[in-house]
mmCIF file of C-alpha atoms in Angstrom:
data_model
loop_
_atom_site.group_PDB
_atom_site.id
_atom_site.type_symbol
_atom_site.label_atom_id
_atom_site.label_comp_id
_atom_site.label_asym_id
_atom_site.label_seq_id
_atom_site.Cartn_x
_atom_site.Cartn_y
_atom_site.Cartn_z
ATOM 1 C CA MET A 50 -0.005 0.001 -0.024
ATOM 2 C CA LYS A 51 1.315 3.438 -0.861
ATOM 3 C CA ARG A 52 1.627 5.415 2.311
ATOM 4 C CA LYS A 53 -0.798 8.305 2.509
ATOM 5 C CA LEU A 54 0.354 10.265 5.510
ATOM 6 C CA THR A 55 -0.305 13.715 4.166
ATOM 7 C CA THR A 56 -3.780 12.766 3.053
ATOM 8 C CA ALA A 57 -4.353 11.193 6.420
ATOM 9 C CA ILE A 58 -3.665 14.323 8.320
ATOM 10 C CA CYS A 59 -5.878 16.316 5.966
ATOM 11 C CA VAL A 60 -8.811 13.924 6.407
ATOM 12 C CA ALA A 61 -8.264 13.689 10.122
ATOM 13 C CA GLY A 62 -8.099 17.460 10.043
ATOM 14 C CA MET A 63 -11.863 17.603 9.593
ATOM 15 C CA MET A 64 -11.705 18.349 13.294
ATOM 16 C CA VAL A 65 -9.037 20.972 13.018
ATOM 17 C CA SER A 66 -8.141 22.897 9.908
ATOM 18 C CA ILE A 67 -7.422 21.832 6.411
ATOM 19 C CA ALA A 68 -4.881 24.635 6.367
ATOM 20 C CA ALA A 69 -2.943 22.782 9.077
ATOM 21 C CA CYS A 70 -2.185 19.911 6.695
ATOM 22 C CA GLY A 71 1.155 19.637 5.085
ATOM 23 C CA GLY A 72 3.935 17.336 4.191
ATOM 24 C CA GLY A 73 5.739 15.684 7.058
ATOM 25 C CA GLU A 74 8.782 13.499 7.412
ATOM 26 C CA ASP A 75 7.968 9.794 7.548
ATOM 27 C CA LYS A 76 10.056 8.422 10.445
ATOM 28 C CA SER A 77 9.255 4.775 9.743
ATOM 29 C CA SER A 78 12.859 4.103 8.638
ATOM 30 C CA ASP A 79 14.257 5.823 11.741
ATOM 31 C CA THR A 80 13.256 3.573 14.593
ATOM 32 C CA GLY A 81 15.002 5.454 17.370
ATOM 33 C CA ALA A 82 16.356 2.487 19.344
ATOM 34 C CA ASP A 83 18.646 4.847 21.274
ATOM 35 C CA THR A 84 16.012 7.436 22.061
ATOM 36 C CA LYS A 85 16.275 9.349 25.314
ATOM 37 C CA GLU A 86 12.685 10.562 25.434
ATOM 38 C CA LEU A 87 9.370 8.821 25.039
ATOM 39 C CA THR A 88 5.931 10.438 24.981
ATOM 40 C CA VAL A 89 2.918 8.259 25.765
ATOM 41 C CA TRP A 90 -0.652 9.369 25.302
ATOM 42 C CA LEU A 91 -3.272 7.445 27.218
ATOM 43 C CA THR A 92 -6.851 8.196 28.149
ATOM 44 C CA VAL A 93 -7.852 9.139 31.681
ATOM 45 C CA ASP A 94 -9.051 5.555 32.192
ATOM 46 C CA ALA A 95 -5.461 4.532 32.813
ATOM 47 C CA GLN A 96 -4.700 7.632 34.895
ATOM 48 C CA ASN A 97 -7.702 7.114 37.177
ATOM 49 C CA ASN A 98 -7.988 3.344 37.374
ATOM 50 C CA TRP A 99 -4.643 1.587 36.846
ATOM 51 C CA PRO A 100 -1.742 4.063 37.235
ATOM 52 C CA GLU A 101 0.337 1.353 38.856
ATOM 53 C CA LEU A 102 0.336 -0.599 35.552
ATOM 54 C CA VAL A 103 1.607 2.479 33.730
ATOM 55 C CA LYS A 104 4.330 2.861 36.312
ATOM 56 C CA ALA A 105 5.337 -0.797 35.981
ATOM 57 C CA ALA A 106 5.734 -0.405 32.216
ATOM 58 C CA ASP A 107 7.807 2.741 32.737
ATOM 59 C CA THR A 108 10.038 0.944 35.207
ATOM 60 C CA ALA A 109 10.667 -1.889 32.776
ATOM 61 C CA ILE A 110 11.697 0.487 30.013
ATOM 62 C CA GLU A 111 13.759 2.712 32.314
ATOM 63 C CA LYS A 112 15.677 -0.424 33.399
ATOM 64 C CA LYS A 113 16.362 -1.371 29.789
ATOM 65 C CA HIS A 114 17.139 2.193 28.695
ATOM 66 C CA PRO A 115 18.850 3.951 31.656
ATOM 67 C CA GLY A 116 18.343 7.689 31.617
ATOM 68 C CA ILE A 117 15.315 7.686 29.324
ATOM 69 C CA LYS A 118 12.636 10.247 30.151
ATOM 70 C CA ILE A 119 9.088 9.031 29.792
ATOM 71 C CA THR A 120 6.359 11.633 29.623
ATOM 72 C CA HIS A 121 2.670 10.846 29.904
ATOM 73 C CA GLU A 122 -0.246 12.895 28.706
ATOM 74 C CA TYR A 123 -3.818 11.904 29.483
ATOM 75 C CA TYR A 124 -6.931 12.791 27.543
ATOM 76 C CA GLY A 125 -10.652 12.271 27.784
ATOM 77 C CA TRP A 126 -12.302 10.346 25.025
ATOM 78 C CA PRO A 127 -14.346 13.270 23.626
ATOM 79 C CA ASP A 128 -11.329 15.456 22.837
ATOM 80 C CA LYS A 129 -8.496 12.981 22.344
ATOM 81 C CA ASN A 130 -8.629 12.622 18.573
ATOM 82 C CA ALA A 131 -8.977 16.344 17.937
ATOM 83 C CA LYS A 132 -5.718 16.860 19.863
ATOM 84 C CA LEU A 133 -4.080 13.912 18.085
ATOM 85 C CA ASP A 134 -5.044 15.211 14.646
ATOM 86 C CA ALA A 135 -3.672 18.608 15.542
ATOM 87 C CA VAL A 136 -0.224 17.261 16.521
ATOM 88 C CA LEU A 137 -0.080 14.826 13.624
ATOM 89 C CA ALA A 138 -0.105 17.835 11.391
ATOM 90 C CA THR A 139 3.174 18.911 13.067
ATOM 91 C CA ASP A 140 6.468 17.172 13.868
ATOM 92 C CA LYS A 141 5.601 16.721 17.554
ATOM 93 C CA ALA A 142 3.672 13.495 17.399
ATOM 94 C CA PRO A 143 3.555 11.269 20.488
ATOM 95 C CA ASP A 144 5.419 7.960 20.361
ATOM 96 C CA VAL A 145 2.557 5.846 21.749
ATOM 97 C CA VAL A 146 -1.108 6.709 21.503
ATOM 98 C CA GLU A 147 -4.150 4.941 22.856
ATOM 99 C CA MET A 148 -7.012 4.536 20.389
ATOM 100 C CA GLY A 149 -10.497 3.188 20.724
ATOM 101 C CA ASN A 150 -10.653 0.049 18.616
ATOM 102 C CA THR A 151 -13.360 1.577 16.439
ATOM 103 C CA GLU A 152 -11.125 4.595 15.790
ATOM 104 C CA MET A 153 -8.221 2.598 14.332
ATOM 105 C CA LEU A 154 -9.515 1.947 10.864
ATOM 106 C CA ALA A 155 -9.535 5.516 9.552
ATOM 107 C CA TYR A 156 -5.996 6.113 10.769
ATOM 108 C CA MET A 157 -4.740 2.818 9.320
ATOM 109 C CA VAL A 158 -6.363 3.527 5.956
ATOM 110 C CA LYS A 159 -4.621 6.847 5.752
ATOM 111 C CA GLY A 160 -1.215 5.660 6.895
ATOM 112 C CA ALA A 161 -1.008 7.629 10.169
ATOM 113 C CA PHE A 162 0.445 4.701 12.176
ATOM 114 C CA ALA A 163 3.676 2.782 11.735
ATOM 115 C CA PRO A 164 3.505 -0.949 10.969
ATOM 116 C CA LEU A 165 4.504 -3.194 13.881
ATOM 117 C CA ASP A 166 5.958 -6.709 14.050
ATOM 118 C CA GLN A 167 3.157 -8.687 15.683
ATOM 119 C CA ALA A 168 5.538 -11.486 16.683
ATOM 120 C CA LYS A 169 7.327 -9.121 19.089
ATOM 121 C CA PHE A 170 4.284 -8.789 21.376
ATOM 122 C CA ASP A 171 3.361 -11.251 24.086
ATOM 123 C CA ASN A 172 0.167 -13.282 23.498
ATOM 124 C CA SER A 173 -0.119 -11.940 19.963
ATOM 125 C CA ASP A 174 -0.881 -15.454 18.662
ATOM 126 C CA ALA A 175 -4.009 -15.529 20.865
ATOM 127 C CA TRP A 176 -5.346 -11.982 20.518
ATOM 128 C CA LEU A 177 -9.169 -11.886 20.511
ATOM 129 C CA ASP A 178 -10.388 -12.020 16.940
ATOM 130 C CA GLY A 179 -12.305 -8.740 17.010
ATOM 131 C CA LEU A 180 -9.449 -6.889 18.644
ATOM 132 C CA LYS A 181 -6.923 -8.338 16.206
ATOM 133 C CA ALA A 182 -9.102 -7.218 13.321
ATOM 134 C CA SER A 183 -9.194 -3.718 14.729
ATOM 135 C CA VAL A 184 -5.405 -3.348 14.399
ATOM 136 C CA THR A 185 -5.029 -5.094 11.050
ATOM 137 C CA TYR A 186 -5.220 -3.464 7.642
ATOM 138 C CA GLU A 187 -4.242 -5.006 4.323
ATOM 139 C CA GLY A 188 -2.478 -7.830 6.154
ATOM 140 C CA LYS A 189 -0.246 -5.609 8.287
ATOM 141 C CA THR A 190 -0.436 -4.891 12.001
ATOM 142 C CA TYR A 191 -0.666 -1.228 13.018
ATOM 143 C CA GLY A 192 -1.456 -1.527 16.694
ATOM 144 C CA VAL A 193 -1.578 -3.772 19.756
ATOM 145 C CA PRO A 194 -4.823 -4.666 21.566
ATOM 146 C CA TYR A 195 -4.688 -3.168 25.058
ATOM 147 C CA TYR A 196 -7.833 -4.467 26.751
ATOM 148 C CA ALA A 197 -11.438 -5.263 25.950
ATOM 149 C CA GLY A 198 -14.489 -3.981 27.677
ATOM 150 C CA GLY A 199 -17.669 -6.013 27.670
ATOM 151 C CA ARG A 200 -20.781 -4.428 29.109
ATOM 152 C CA VAL A 201 -22.819 -5.760 31.954
ATOM 153 C CA ALA A 202 -25.684 -4.600 34.096
ATOM 154 C CA ASN A 203 -24.707 -3.349 37.548
ATOM 155 C CA TRP A 204 -27.271 -2.766 40.265
ATOM 156 C CA ARG A 205 -27.413 -1.621 43.836
ATOM 157 C CA LYS A 206 -28.571 -4.582 45.824
ATOM 158 C CA ASP A 207 -29.804 -2.435 48.717
ATOM 159 C CA VAL A 208 -32.014 -0.272 46.486
ATOM 160 C CA PHE A 209 -33.659 -3.233 44.753
ATOM 161 C CA ALA A 210 -33.985 -5.230 47.985
ATOM 162 C CA ALA A 211 -35.849 -2.297 49.540
ATOM 163 C CA ALA A 212 -38.308 -2.609 46.636
ATOM 164 C CA GLY A 213 -38.696 -6.344 47.221
ATOM 165 C CA VAL A 214 -36.281 -7.582 44.565
ATOM 166 C CA LYS A 215 -33.477 -9.730 46.015
ATOM 167 C CA SER A 216 -31.937 -11.630 43.116
ATOM 168 C CA PRO A 217 -30.667 -10.462 39.720
ATOM 169 C CA PRO A 218 -33.239 -10.751 36.934
ATOM 170 C CA LYS A 219 -32.785 -13.505 34.361
ATOM 171 C CA THR A 220 -35.228 -12.182 31.742
ATOM 172 C CA TYR A 221 -36.043 -8.774 30.372
ATOM 173 C CA ASP A 222 -39.546 -8.985 31.772
ATOM 174 C CA GLU A 223 -38.144 -9.703 35.225
ATOM 175 C CA LEU A 224 -35.776 -6.726 34.769
ATOM 176 C CA THR A 225 -38.427 -4.225 33.812
ATOM 177 C CA ALA A 226 -40.731 -5.481 36.577
ATOM 178 C CA ALA A 227 -37.948 -4.928 39.077
ATOM 179 C CA LEU A 228 -37.156 -1.504 37.685
ATOM 180 C CA ASP A 229 -40.853 -0.563 37.836
ATOM 181 C CA LYS A 230 -40.903 -1.360 41.546
ATOM 182 C CA VAL A 231 -37.792 0.719 42.244
ATOM 183 C CA GLN A 232 -39.030 3.644 40.158
ATOM 184 C CA LYS A 233 -42.382 3.659 41.951
ATOM 185 C CA LYS A 234 -40.751 3.481 45.350
ATOM 186 C CA ARG A 235 -38.066 6.175 44.740
ATOM 187 C CA GLY A 236 -40.026 8.660 42.614
ATOM 188 C CA ASP A 237 -39.216 10.556 39.449
ATOM 189 C CA LYS A 238 -36.130 12.357 40.792
ATOM 190 C CA PHE A 239 -34.350 9.017 40.898
ATOM 191 C CA SER A 240 -33.307 6.965 37.858
ATOM 192 C CA ALA A 241 -34.108 3.281 38.433
ATOM 193 C CA TRP A 242 -31.771 2.787 35.424
ATOM 194 C CA TYR A 243 -29.394 5.654 34.654
ATOM 195 C CA GLN A 244 -28.988 5.310 30.913
ATOM 196 C CA PRO A 245 -27.239 8.259 29.206
ATOM 197 C CA THR A 246 -29.231 9.126 26.083
ATOM 198 C CA ARG A 247 -26.183 9.610 23.801
ATOM 199 C CA ASP A 248 -24.642 6.263 24.804
ATOM 200 C CA TRP A 249 -24.711 4.679 21.344
ATOM 201 C CA TYR A 250 -22.952 1.541 22.534
ATOM 202 C CA ALA A 251 -25.948 0.714 24.681
ATOM 203 C CA ALA A 252 -28.487 1.852 22.132
ATOM 204 C CA MET A 253 -26.982 -0.271 19.382
ATOM 205 C CA SER A 254 -27.139 -3.317 21.669
ATOM 206 C CA PHE A 255 -30.919 -2.991 21.479
ATOM 207 C CA VAL A 256 -30.722 -2.555 17.717
ATOM 208 C CA TYR A 257 -28.691 -5.705 17.234
ATOM 209 C CA ASP A 258 -30.835 -7.602 19.780
ATOM 210 C CA ALA A 259 -33.844 -6.818 17.574
ATOM 211 C CA GLY A 260 -32.092 -8.102 14.447
ATOM 212 C CA GLY A 261 -31.155 -4.692 13.148
ATOM 213 C CA SER A 262 -27.784 -3.141 12.395
ATOM 214 C CA ILE A 263 -26.033 0.152 11.820
ATOM 215 C CA ALA A 264 -25.101 -0.597 8.211
ATOM 216 C CA VAL A 265 -24.901 -3.574 5.898
ATOM 217 C CA GLU A 266 -22.435 -4.412 3.138
ATOM 218 C CA SER A 267 -23.452 -5.543 -0.336
ATOM 219 C CA GLY A 268 -21.204 -5.811 -3.364
ATOM 220 C CA GLY A 269 -18.383 -4.112 -1.531
ATOM 221 C CA LYS A 270 -20.444 -1.063 -0.623
ATOM 222 C CA TRP A 271 -21.935 -0.166 2.761
ATOM 223 C CA LYS A 272 -25.426 1.235 3.279
ATOM 224 C CA ALA A 273 -26.907 2.532 6.497
ATOM 225 C CA SER A 274 -29.756 0.478 7.953
ATOM 226 C CA LEU A 275 -30.893 2.241 11.080
ATOM 227 C CA SER A 276 -34.327 2.850 9.534
ATOM 228 C CA SER A 277 -34.967 -0.815 8.794
ATOM 229 C CA PRO A 278 -37.958 -2.302 10.661
ATOM 230 C CA GLU A 279 -35.674 -4.358 12.886
ATOM 231 C CA SER A 280 -33.476 -1.394 13.783
ATOM 232 C CA ILE A 281 -36.521 0.786 14.481
ATOM 233 C CA LYS A 282 -37.820 -1.899 16.857
ATOM 234 C CA GLY A 283 -34.548 -1.835 18.778
ATOM 235 C CA LEU A 284 -34.433 1.970 18.878
ATOM 236 C CA ASN A 285 -37.965 2.026 20.269
ATOM 237 C CA GLU A 286 -36.930 -0.378 23.059
ATOM 238 C CA PHE A 287 -34.035 1.917 23.894
ATOM 239 C CA LYS A 288 -36.313 4.981 23.906
ATOM 240 C CA ASN A 289 -38.648 3.139 26.292
ATOM 241 C CA VAL A 290 -35.759 2.706 28.735
ATOM 242 C CA VAL A 291 -34.768 6.367 28.525
ATOM 243 C CA ASP A 292 -38.365 7.581 28.804
ATOM 244 C CA THR A 293 -39.322 5.294 31.703
ATOM 245 C CA TYR A 294 -36.308 4.934 33.919
ATOM 246 C CA MET A 295 -33.763 7.683 33.085
ATOM 247 C CA HIS A 296 -34.576 10.934 34.885
ATOM 248 C CA GLY A 297 -31.328 12.834 34.362
ATOM 249 C CA ASP A 298 -30.155 15.254 31.676
ATOM 250 C CA LYS A 299 -31.101 13.666 28.343
ATOM 251 C CA THR A 300 -28.383 15.463 26.423
ATOM 252 C CA LYS A 301 -25.461 13.769 28.168
ATOM 253 C CA ASP A 302 -23.185 10.963 27.111
ATOM 254 C CA GLU A 303 -21.768 8.148 29.226
ATOM 255 C CA SER A 304 -18.454 9.765 30.265
ATOM 256 C CA ASP A 305 -19.512 10.568 33.812
ATOM 257 C CA ARG A 306 -21.966 7.777 34.361
ATOM 258 C CA TYR A 307 -19.937 6.210 37.184
ATOM 259 C CA ILE A 308 -19.859 9.590 38.916
ATOM 260 C CA VAL A 309 -23.620 9.958 38.716
ATOM 261 C CA TYR A 310 -24.041 6.368 39.911
ATOM 262 C CA GLY A 311 -21.623 7.082 42.752
ATOM 263 C CA GLN A 312 -23.744 10.064 43.758
ATOM 264 C CA GLY A 313 -26.596 7.703 44.527
ATOM 265 C CA LYS A 314 -28.891 8.997 41.859
ATOM 266 C CA SER A 315 -29.667 5.650 40.299
ATOM 267 C CA GLY A 316 -30.282 2.032 41.086
ATOM 268 C CA MET A 317 -28.739 0.438 37.995
ATOM 269 C CA ILE A 318 -26.453 1.063 35.077
ATOM 270 C CA PHE A 319 -25.560 -0.848 31.897
ATOM 271 C CA ALA A 320 -21.869 -0.147 31.415
ATOM 272 C CA PRO A 321 -18.385 -1.534 31.012
ATOM 273 C CA ALA A 322 -17.765 -4.156 33.698
ATOM 274 C CA TRP A 323 -15.450 -1.967 35.768
ATOM 275 C CA GLU A 324 -17.776 0.996 36.136
ATOM 276 C CA GLY A 325 -19.826 -0.365 39.019
ATOM 277 C CA ALA A 326 -16.752 -0.991 41.139
ATOM 278 C CA THR A 327 -15.338 2.387 40.163
ATOM 279 C CA ALA A 328 -18.548 4.114 41.301
ATOM 280 C CA ALA A 329 -18.256 2.262 44.597
ATOM 281 C CA ALA A 330 -14.675 3.301 45.214
ATOM 282 C CA LYS A 331 -14.287 5.633 48.201
ATOM 283 C CA GLU A 332 -13.405 8.658 46.081
ATOM 284 C CA ASN A 333 -16.558 8.284 43.981
ATOM 285 C CA ASP A 334 -19.079 6.840 46.443
ATOM 286 C CA LYS A 335 -20.795 9.963 47.792
ATOM 287 C CA THR A 336 -23.455 7.898 49.575
ATOM 288 C CA GLY A 337 -21.179 5.689 51.639
ATOM 289 C CA LYS A 338 -23.480 2.813 50.761
ATOM 290 C CA LEU A 339 -22.134 1.375 47.566
ATOM 291 C CA GLU A 340 -19.179 -0.619 48.812
ATOM 292 C CA GLY A 341 -20.288 -4.259 48.979
ATOM 293 C CA ASN A 342 -23.677 -3.270 47.632
ATOM 294 C CA VAL A 343 -23.123 -3.239 43.842
ATOM 295 C CA GLU A 344 -23.276 -6.376 41.740
ATOM 296 C CA ASN A 345 -22.772 -7.187 38.060
ATOM 297 C CA PHE A 346 -25.107 -9.439 36.159
ATOM 298 C CA VAL A 347 -25.507 -10.471 32.542
ATOM 299 C CA MET A 348 -27.969 -8.106 30.849
ATOM 300 C CA PRO A 349 -31.065 -9.856 29.503
ATOM 301 C CA GLY A 350 -32.439 -8.493 26.210
ATOM 302 C CA PRO A 351 -35.974 -7.945 24.952
ATOM 303 C CA SER A 352 -35.450 -10.740 22.403
ATOM 304 C CA GLY A 353 -35.261 -13.322 25.181
ATOM 305 C CA LYS A 354 -31.530 -13.812 24.764
ATOM 306 C CA ASN A 355 -28.690 -12.052 26.537
ATOM 307 C CA LEU A 356 -28.376 -8.502 25.192
ATOM 308 C CA PRO A 357 -25.501 -8.475 22.722
ATOM 309 C CA VAL A 358 -22.810 -6.177 23.972
ATOM 310 C CA PHE A 359 -20.337 -4.020 22.171
ATOM 311 C CA LEU A 360 -16.956 -5.741 22.543
ATOM 312 C CA GLY A 361 -15.062 -2.510 22.592
ATOM 313 C CA GLY A 362 -11.651 -1.836 23.792
ATOM 314 C CA SER A 363 -8.509 0.122 23.339
ATOM 315 C CA ASP A 364 -5.511 -0.366 21.096
ATOM 316 C CA LEU A 365 -2.080 1.157 21.324
ATOM 317 C CA ALA A 366 -0.413 2.468 18.180
ATOM 318 C CA VAL A 367 2.812 4.196 17.206
ATOM 319 C CA PRO A 368 2.406 7.238 14.969
ATOM 320 C CA VAL A 369 4.433 6.995 11.798
ATOM 321 C CA LYS A 370 5.991 10.381 12.693
ATOM 322 C CA SER A 371 7.462 9.057 15.978
ATOM 323 C CA ASP A 372 11.241 9.321 16.329
ATOM 324 C CA ALA A 373 11.262 6.437 18.803
ATOM 325 C CA GLN A 374 9.324 3.624 17.187
ATOM 326 C CA THR A 375 11.497 0.797 18.569
ATOM 327 C CA VAL A 376 11.284 1.901 22.195
ATOM 328 C CA ALA A 377 7.638 2.798 21.746
ATOM 329 C CA ALA A 378 6.928 -0.792 20.720
ATOM 330 C CA GLU A 379 8.916 -2.017 23.742
ATOM 331 C CA TRP A 380 6.865 0.191 26.096
ATOM 332 C CA ILE A 381 3.625 -1.148 24.567
ATOM 333 C CA ASN A 382 4.748 -4.736 25.099
ATOM 334 C CA ALA A 383 5.709 -3.992 28.709
ATOM 335 C CA PHE A 384 2.320 -2.454 29.256
ATOM 336 C CA THR A 385 0.173 -5.097 27.507
ATOM 337 C CA GLY A 386 2.158 -8.217 28.429
ATOM 338 C CA PRO A 387 1.131 -10.907 30.931
ATOM 339 C CA ALA A 388 1.576 -8.764 34.067
ATOM 340 C CA GLY A 389 -0.340 -5.904 32.492
ATOM 341 C CA GLN A 390 -3.180 -8.195 31.426
ATOM 342 C CA LYS A 391 -3.449 -9.620 34.912
ATOM 343 C CA GLY A 392 -3.696 -6.169 36.367
ATOM 344 C CA LEU A 393 -6.311 -5.088 33.831
ATOM 345 C CA MET A 394 -8.433 -8.172 34.549
ATOM 346 C CA GLU A 395 -8.264 -7.405 38.238
ATOM 347 C CA LYS A 396 -9.793 -4.052 37.433
ATOM 348 C CA GLY A 397 -12.763 -5.689 35.693
ATOM 349 C CA ASN A 398 -11.595 -5.526 32.099
ATOM 350 C CA LEU A 399 -11.503 -8.341 29.622
ATOM 351 C CA PRO A 400 -8.017 -9.359 28.469
ATOM 352 C CA ASN A 401 -6.713 -8.916 24.937
ATOM 353 C CA ASN A 402 -6.266 -12.629 24.427
ATOM 354 C CA LYS A 403 -8.231 -15.902 24.395
ATOM 355 C CA THR A 404 -5.956 -17.707 26.830
ATOM 356 C CA ASP A 405 -6.678 -15.299 29.684
ATOM 357 C CA LEU A 406 -10.346 -14.933 28.712
ATOM 358 C CA ALA A 407 -10.944 -18.693 29.090
ATOM 359 C CA THR A 408 -9.872 -18.543 32.708
ATOM 360 C CA LEU A 409 -12.414 -15.865 33.610
ATOM 361 C CA LYS A 410 -15.604 -17.941 33.300
ATOM 362 C CA ASP A 411 -14.283 -20.289 35.985
ATOM 363 C CA ASP A 412 -13.888 -17.445 38.459
ATOM 364 C CA PRO A 413 -17.082 -16.221 40.129
ATOM 365 C CA ALA A 414 -15.604 -12.728 40.229
ATOM 366 C CA THR A 415 -15.272 -12.536 36.464
ATOM 367 C CA ALA A 416 -17.764 -15.066 35.116
ATOM 368 C CA VAL A 417 -20.411 -12.368 34.453
ATOM 369 C CA PRO A 418 -18.381 -10.133 32.060
ATOM 370 C CA ALA A 419 -16.847 -13.181 30.388
ATOM 371 C CA THR A 420 -20.310 -14.662 29.802
ATOM 372 C CA ALA A 421 -21.790 -11.371 28.665
ATOM 373 C CA ALA A 422 -18.994 -10.983 26.112
ATOM 374 C CA GLU A 423 -20.036 -14.188 24.359
ATOM 375 C CA SER A 424 -22.932 -12.346 22.686
ATOM 376 C CA ASN A 425 -21.428 -9.309 21.054
ATOM 377 C CA TRP A 426 -21.494 -6.931 18.110
ATOM 378 C CA PHE A 427 -18.913 -4.677 16.477
ATOM 379 C CA VAL A 428 -19.025 -1.591 14.288
ATOM 380 C CA PRO A 429 -19.131 -1.844 10.456
ATOM 381 C CA MET A 430 -15.567 -2.259 9.221
ATOM 382 C CA ALA A 431 -16.281 0.273 6.493
ATOM 383 C CA PRO A 432 -13.623 2.700 5.201
ATOM 384 C CA GLY A 433 -15.597 5.740 6.316
ATOM 385 C CA TRP A 434 -16.633 4.487 9.739
ATOM 386 C CA GLY A 435 -14.237 6.836 11.430
ATOM 387 C CA GLN A 436 -16.026 9.755 9.834
ATOM 388 C CA VAL A 437 -19.346 8.483 11.168
ATOM 389 C CA GLU A 438 -17.889 8.527 14.667
ATOM 390 C CA LYS A 439 -16.255 11.903 14.250
ATOM 391 C CA ALA A 440 -19.502 13.446 13.097
ATOM 392 C CA GLN A 441 -21.265 11.868 16.122
ATOM 393 C CA ILE A 442 -24.131 10.843 13.878
ATOM 394 C CA LEU A 443 -25.424 8.188 16.256
ATOM 395 C CA GLN A 444 -25.174 10.391 19.327
ATOM 396 C CA LYS A 445 -27.088 13.178 17.604
ATOM 397 C CA MET A 446 -29.761 10.764 16.495
ATOM 398 C CA LEU A 447 -30.133 9.346 20.000
ATOM 399 C CA GLN A 448 -30.307 12.795 21.590
ATOM 400 C CA SER A 449 -33.064 13.768 19.164
ATOM 401 C CA ILE A 450 -34.955 10.592 20.023
ATOM 402 C CA GLY A 451 -34.397 10.865 23.752
ATOM 403 C CA THR A 452 -35.386 14.519 24.045
ATOM 404 C CA GLY A 453 -38.400 14.062 21.789
ATOM 405 C CA LYS A 454 -37.083 16.466 19.166
ATOM 406 C CA GLN A 455 -37.706 13.858 16.480
ATOM 407 C CA SER A 456 -39.609 10.613 16.195
ATOM 408 C CA VAL A 457 -37.597 7.409 16.151
ATOM 409 C CA GLU A 458 -38.433 6.946 12.473
ATOM 410 C CA ASP A 459 -37.464 10.471 11.395
ATOM 411 C CA ALA A 460 -34.242 10.497 13.416
ATOM 412 C CA ALA A 461 -33.202 7.123 12.006
ATOM 413 C CA LYS A 462 -33.831 8.215 8.427
ATOM 414 C CA GLU A 463 -31.802 11.371 8.958
ATOM 415 C CA ALA A 464 -28.973 9.390 10.506
ATOM 416 C CA ASP A 465 -29.005 6.907 7.615
ATOM 417 C CA ALA A 466 -28.711 9.740 5.110
ATOM 418 C CA ALA A 467 -25.760 11.238 7.020
ATOM 419 C CA ILE A 468 -24.029 7.861 7.328
ATOM 420 C CA ASP A 469 -24.477 7.041 3.633
ATOM 421 C CA LYS A 470 -22.663 10.255 2.695
ATOM 422 C CA VAL A 471 -19.406 9.173 4.379
ATOM 423 C CA ILE A 472 -19.306 5.466 5.180
ATOM 424 C CA ASN A 473 -17.759 4.402 1.883
ATOM 425 C CA ASN A 474 -15.234 7.236 1.761
ATOM 426 C CA GLU A 475 -11.572 6.582 2.507
#
């Protein structure tokens, strides 16, 4: 594949300025094995939840490269890529950058990341299939799976017990009956289920549970399908949840869900498996009642089966403009290797590989997320998917539905039209 770095930055620059684009030196032939500085960009998830794993990776690299200076910068998910696109248009690119696995494709297509030797990373022969696909383009590897995040339901046992519900629901009817009891008992200032309206990962679980999809491929071309009868059915189920049980701000996304949950404003969330425990941590539990009182369970779906969950996750990549590609790859391996995976699993994440995943179903502490992950969906691997995410088409559709600005049908048709404009574009 002919490298397309300049084009990449220009396309990515939809979030910055086309004027910022320009030719840059491709550093892929200069691997920087003797580098003295390394810059690592991670999201705040690592900063807040597993800083000790970051430190352990640093220590391993500092031991191997005495005197090296490792700098970390942390970003929130909403603004990370805008900042990345801005620096990729300069010569100050980071050496390691964390990417959501749905974000990788656009950057790989445009040549923004350096190819990596998969064989140099621990457990690479057992990477989870979906995660491996997310870092692979035209047969080459452009990233390393970091961790996976399956979604589960998490409820406050004390809140539901007070409403007469003492065991996790096994069916969707049991779930809604339990939520109805909590909602009636706690009133409309309390969310029996705090479900952020713009949380498209949760909304699309209902779409796929109903047999719908975001887009379908035919003859090598993708076409949006949110307005199909099946997708509309799933979107209506999601709207019912938001209308009935979510009594917070209906313009928000999921970024502070654990904080809201920790404030004691809801009885249940549907979220990545670690969020319930994070909400119950001392620094987030503003009620003093969550510790020992929150519990994960596999989310039942309206179809009668377990609700399919988005098997999302993060990957780590090395920008092609990095001066330190060799050491960057070493840092990634130190961070994502066996010790790192063990630490991430202890924090409620799914590992990046099948070997570790198989052990989780035998452990009562991790059986729920491992089981939930068995029914999953992933985003369309279409060349323009990154543009769909950047434009926040799904979030805007869901906000319109949740706030009542548009009907489900009208919002889905509008979203389909917007998706069709970009989803086949490189």
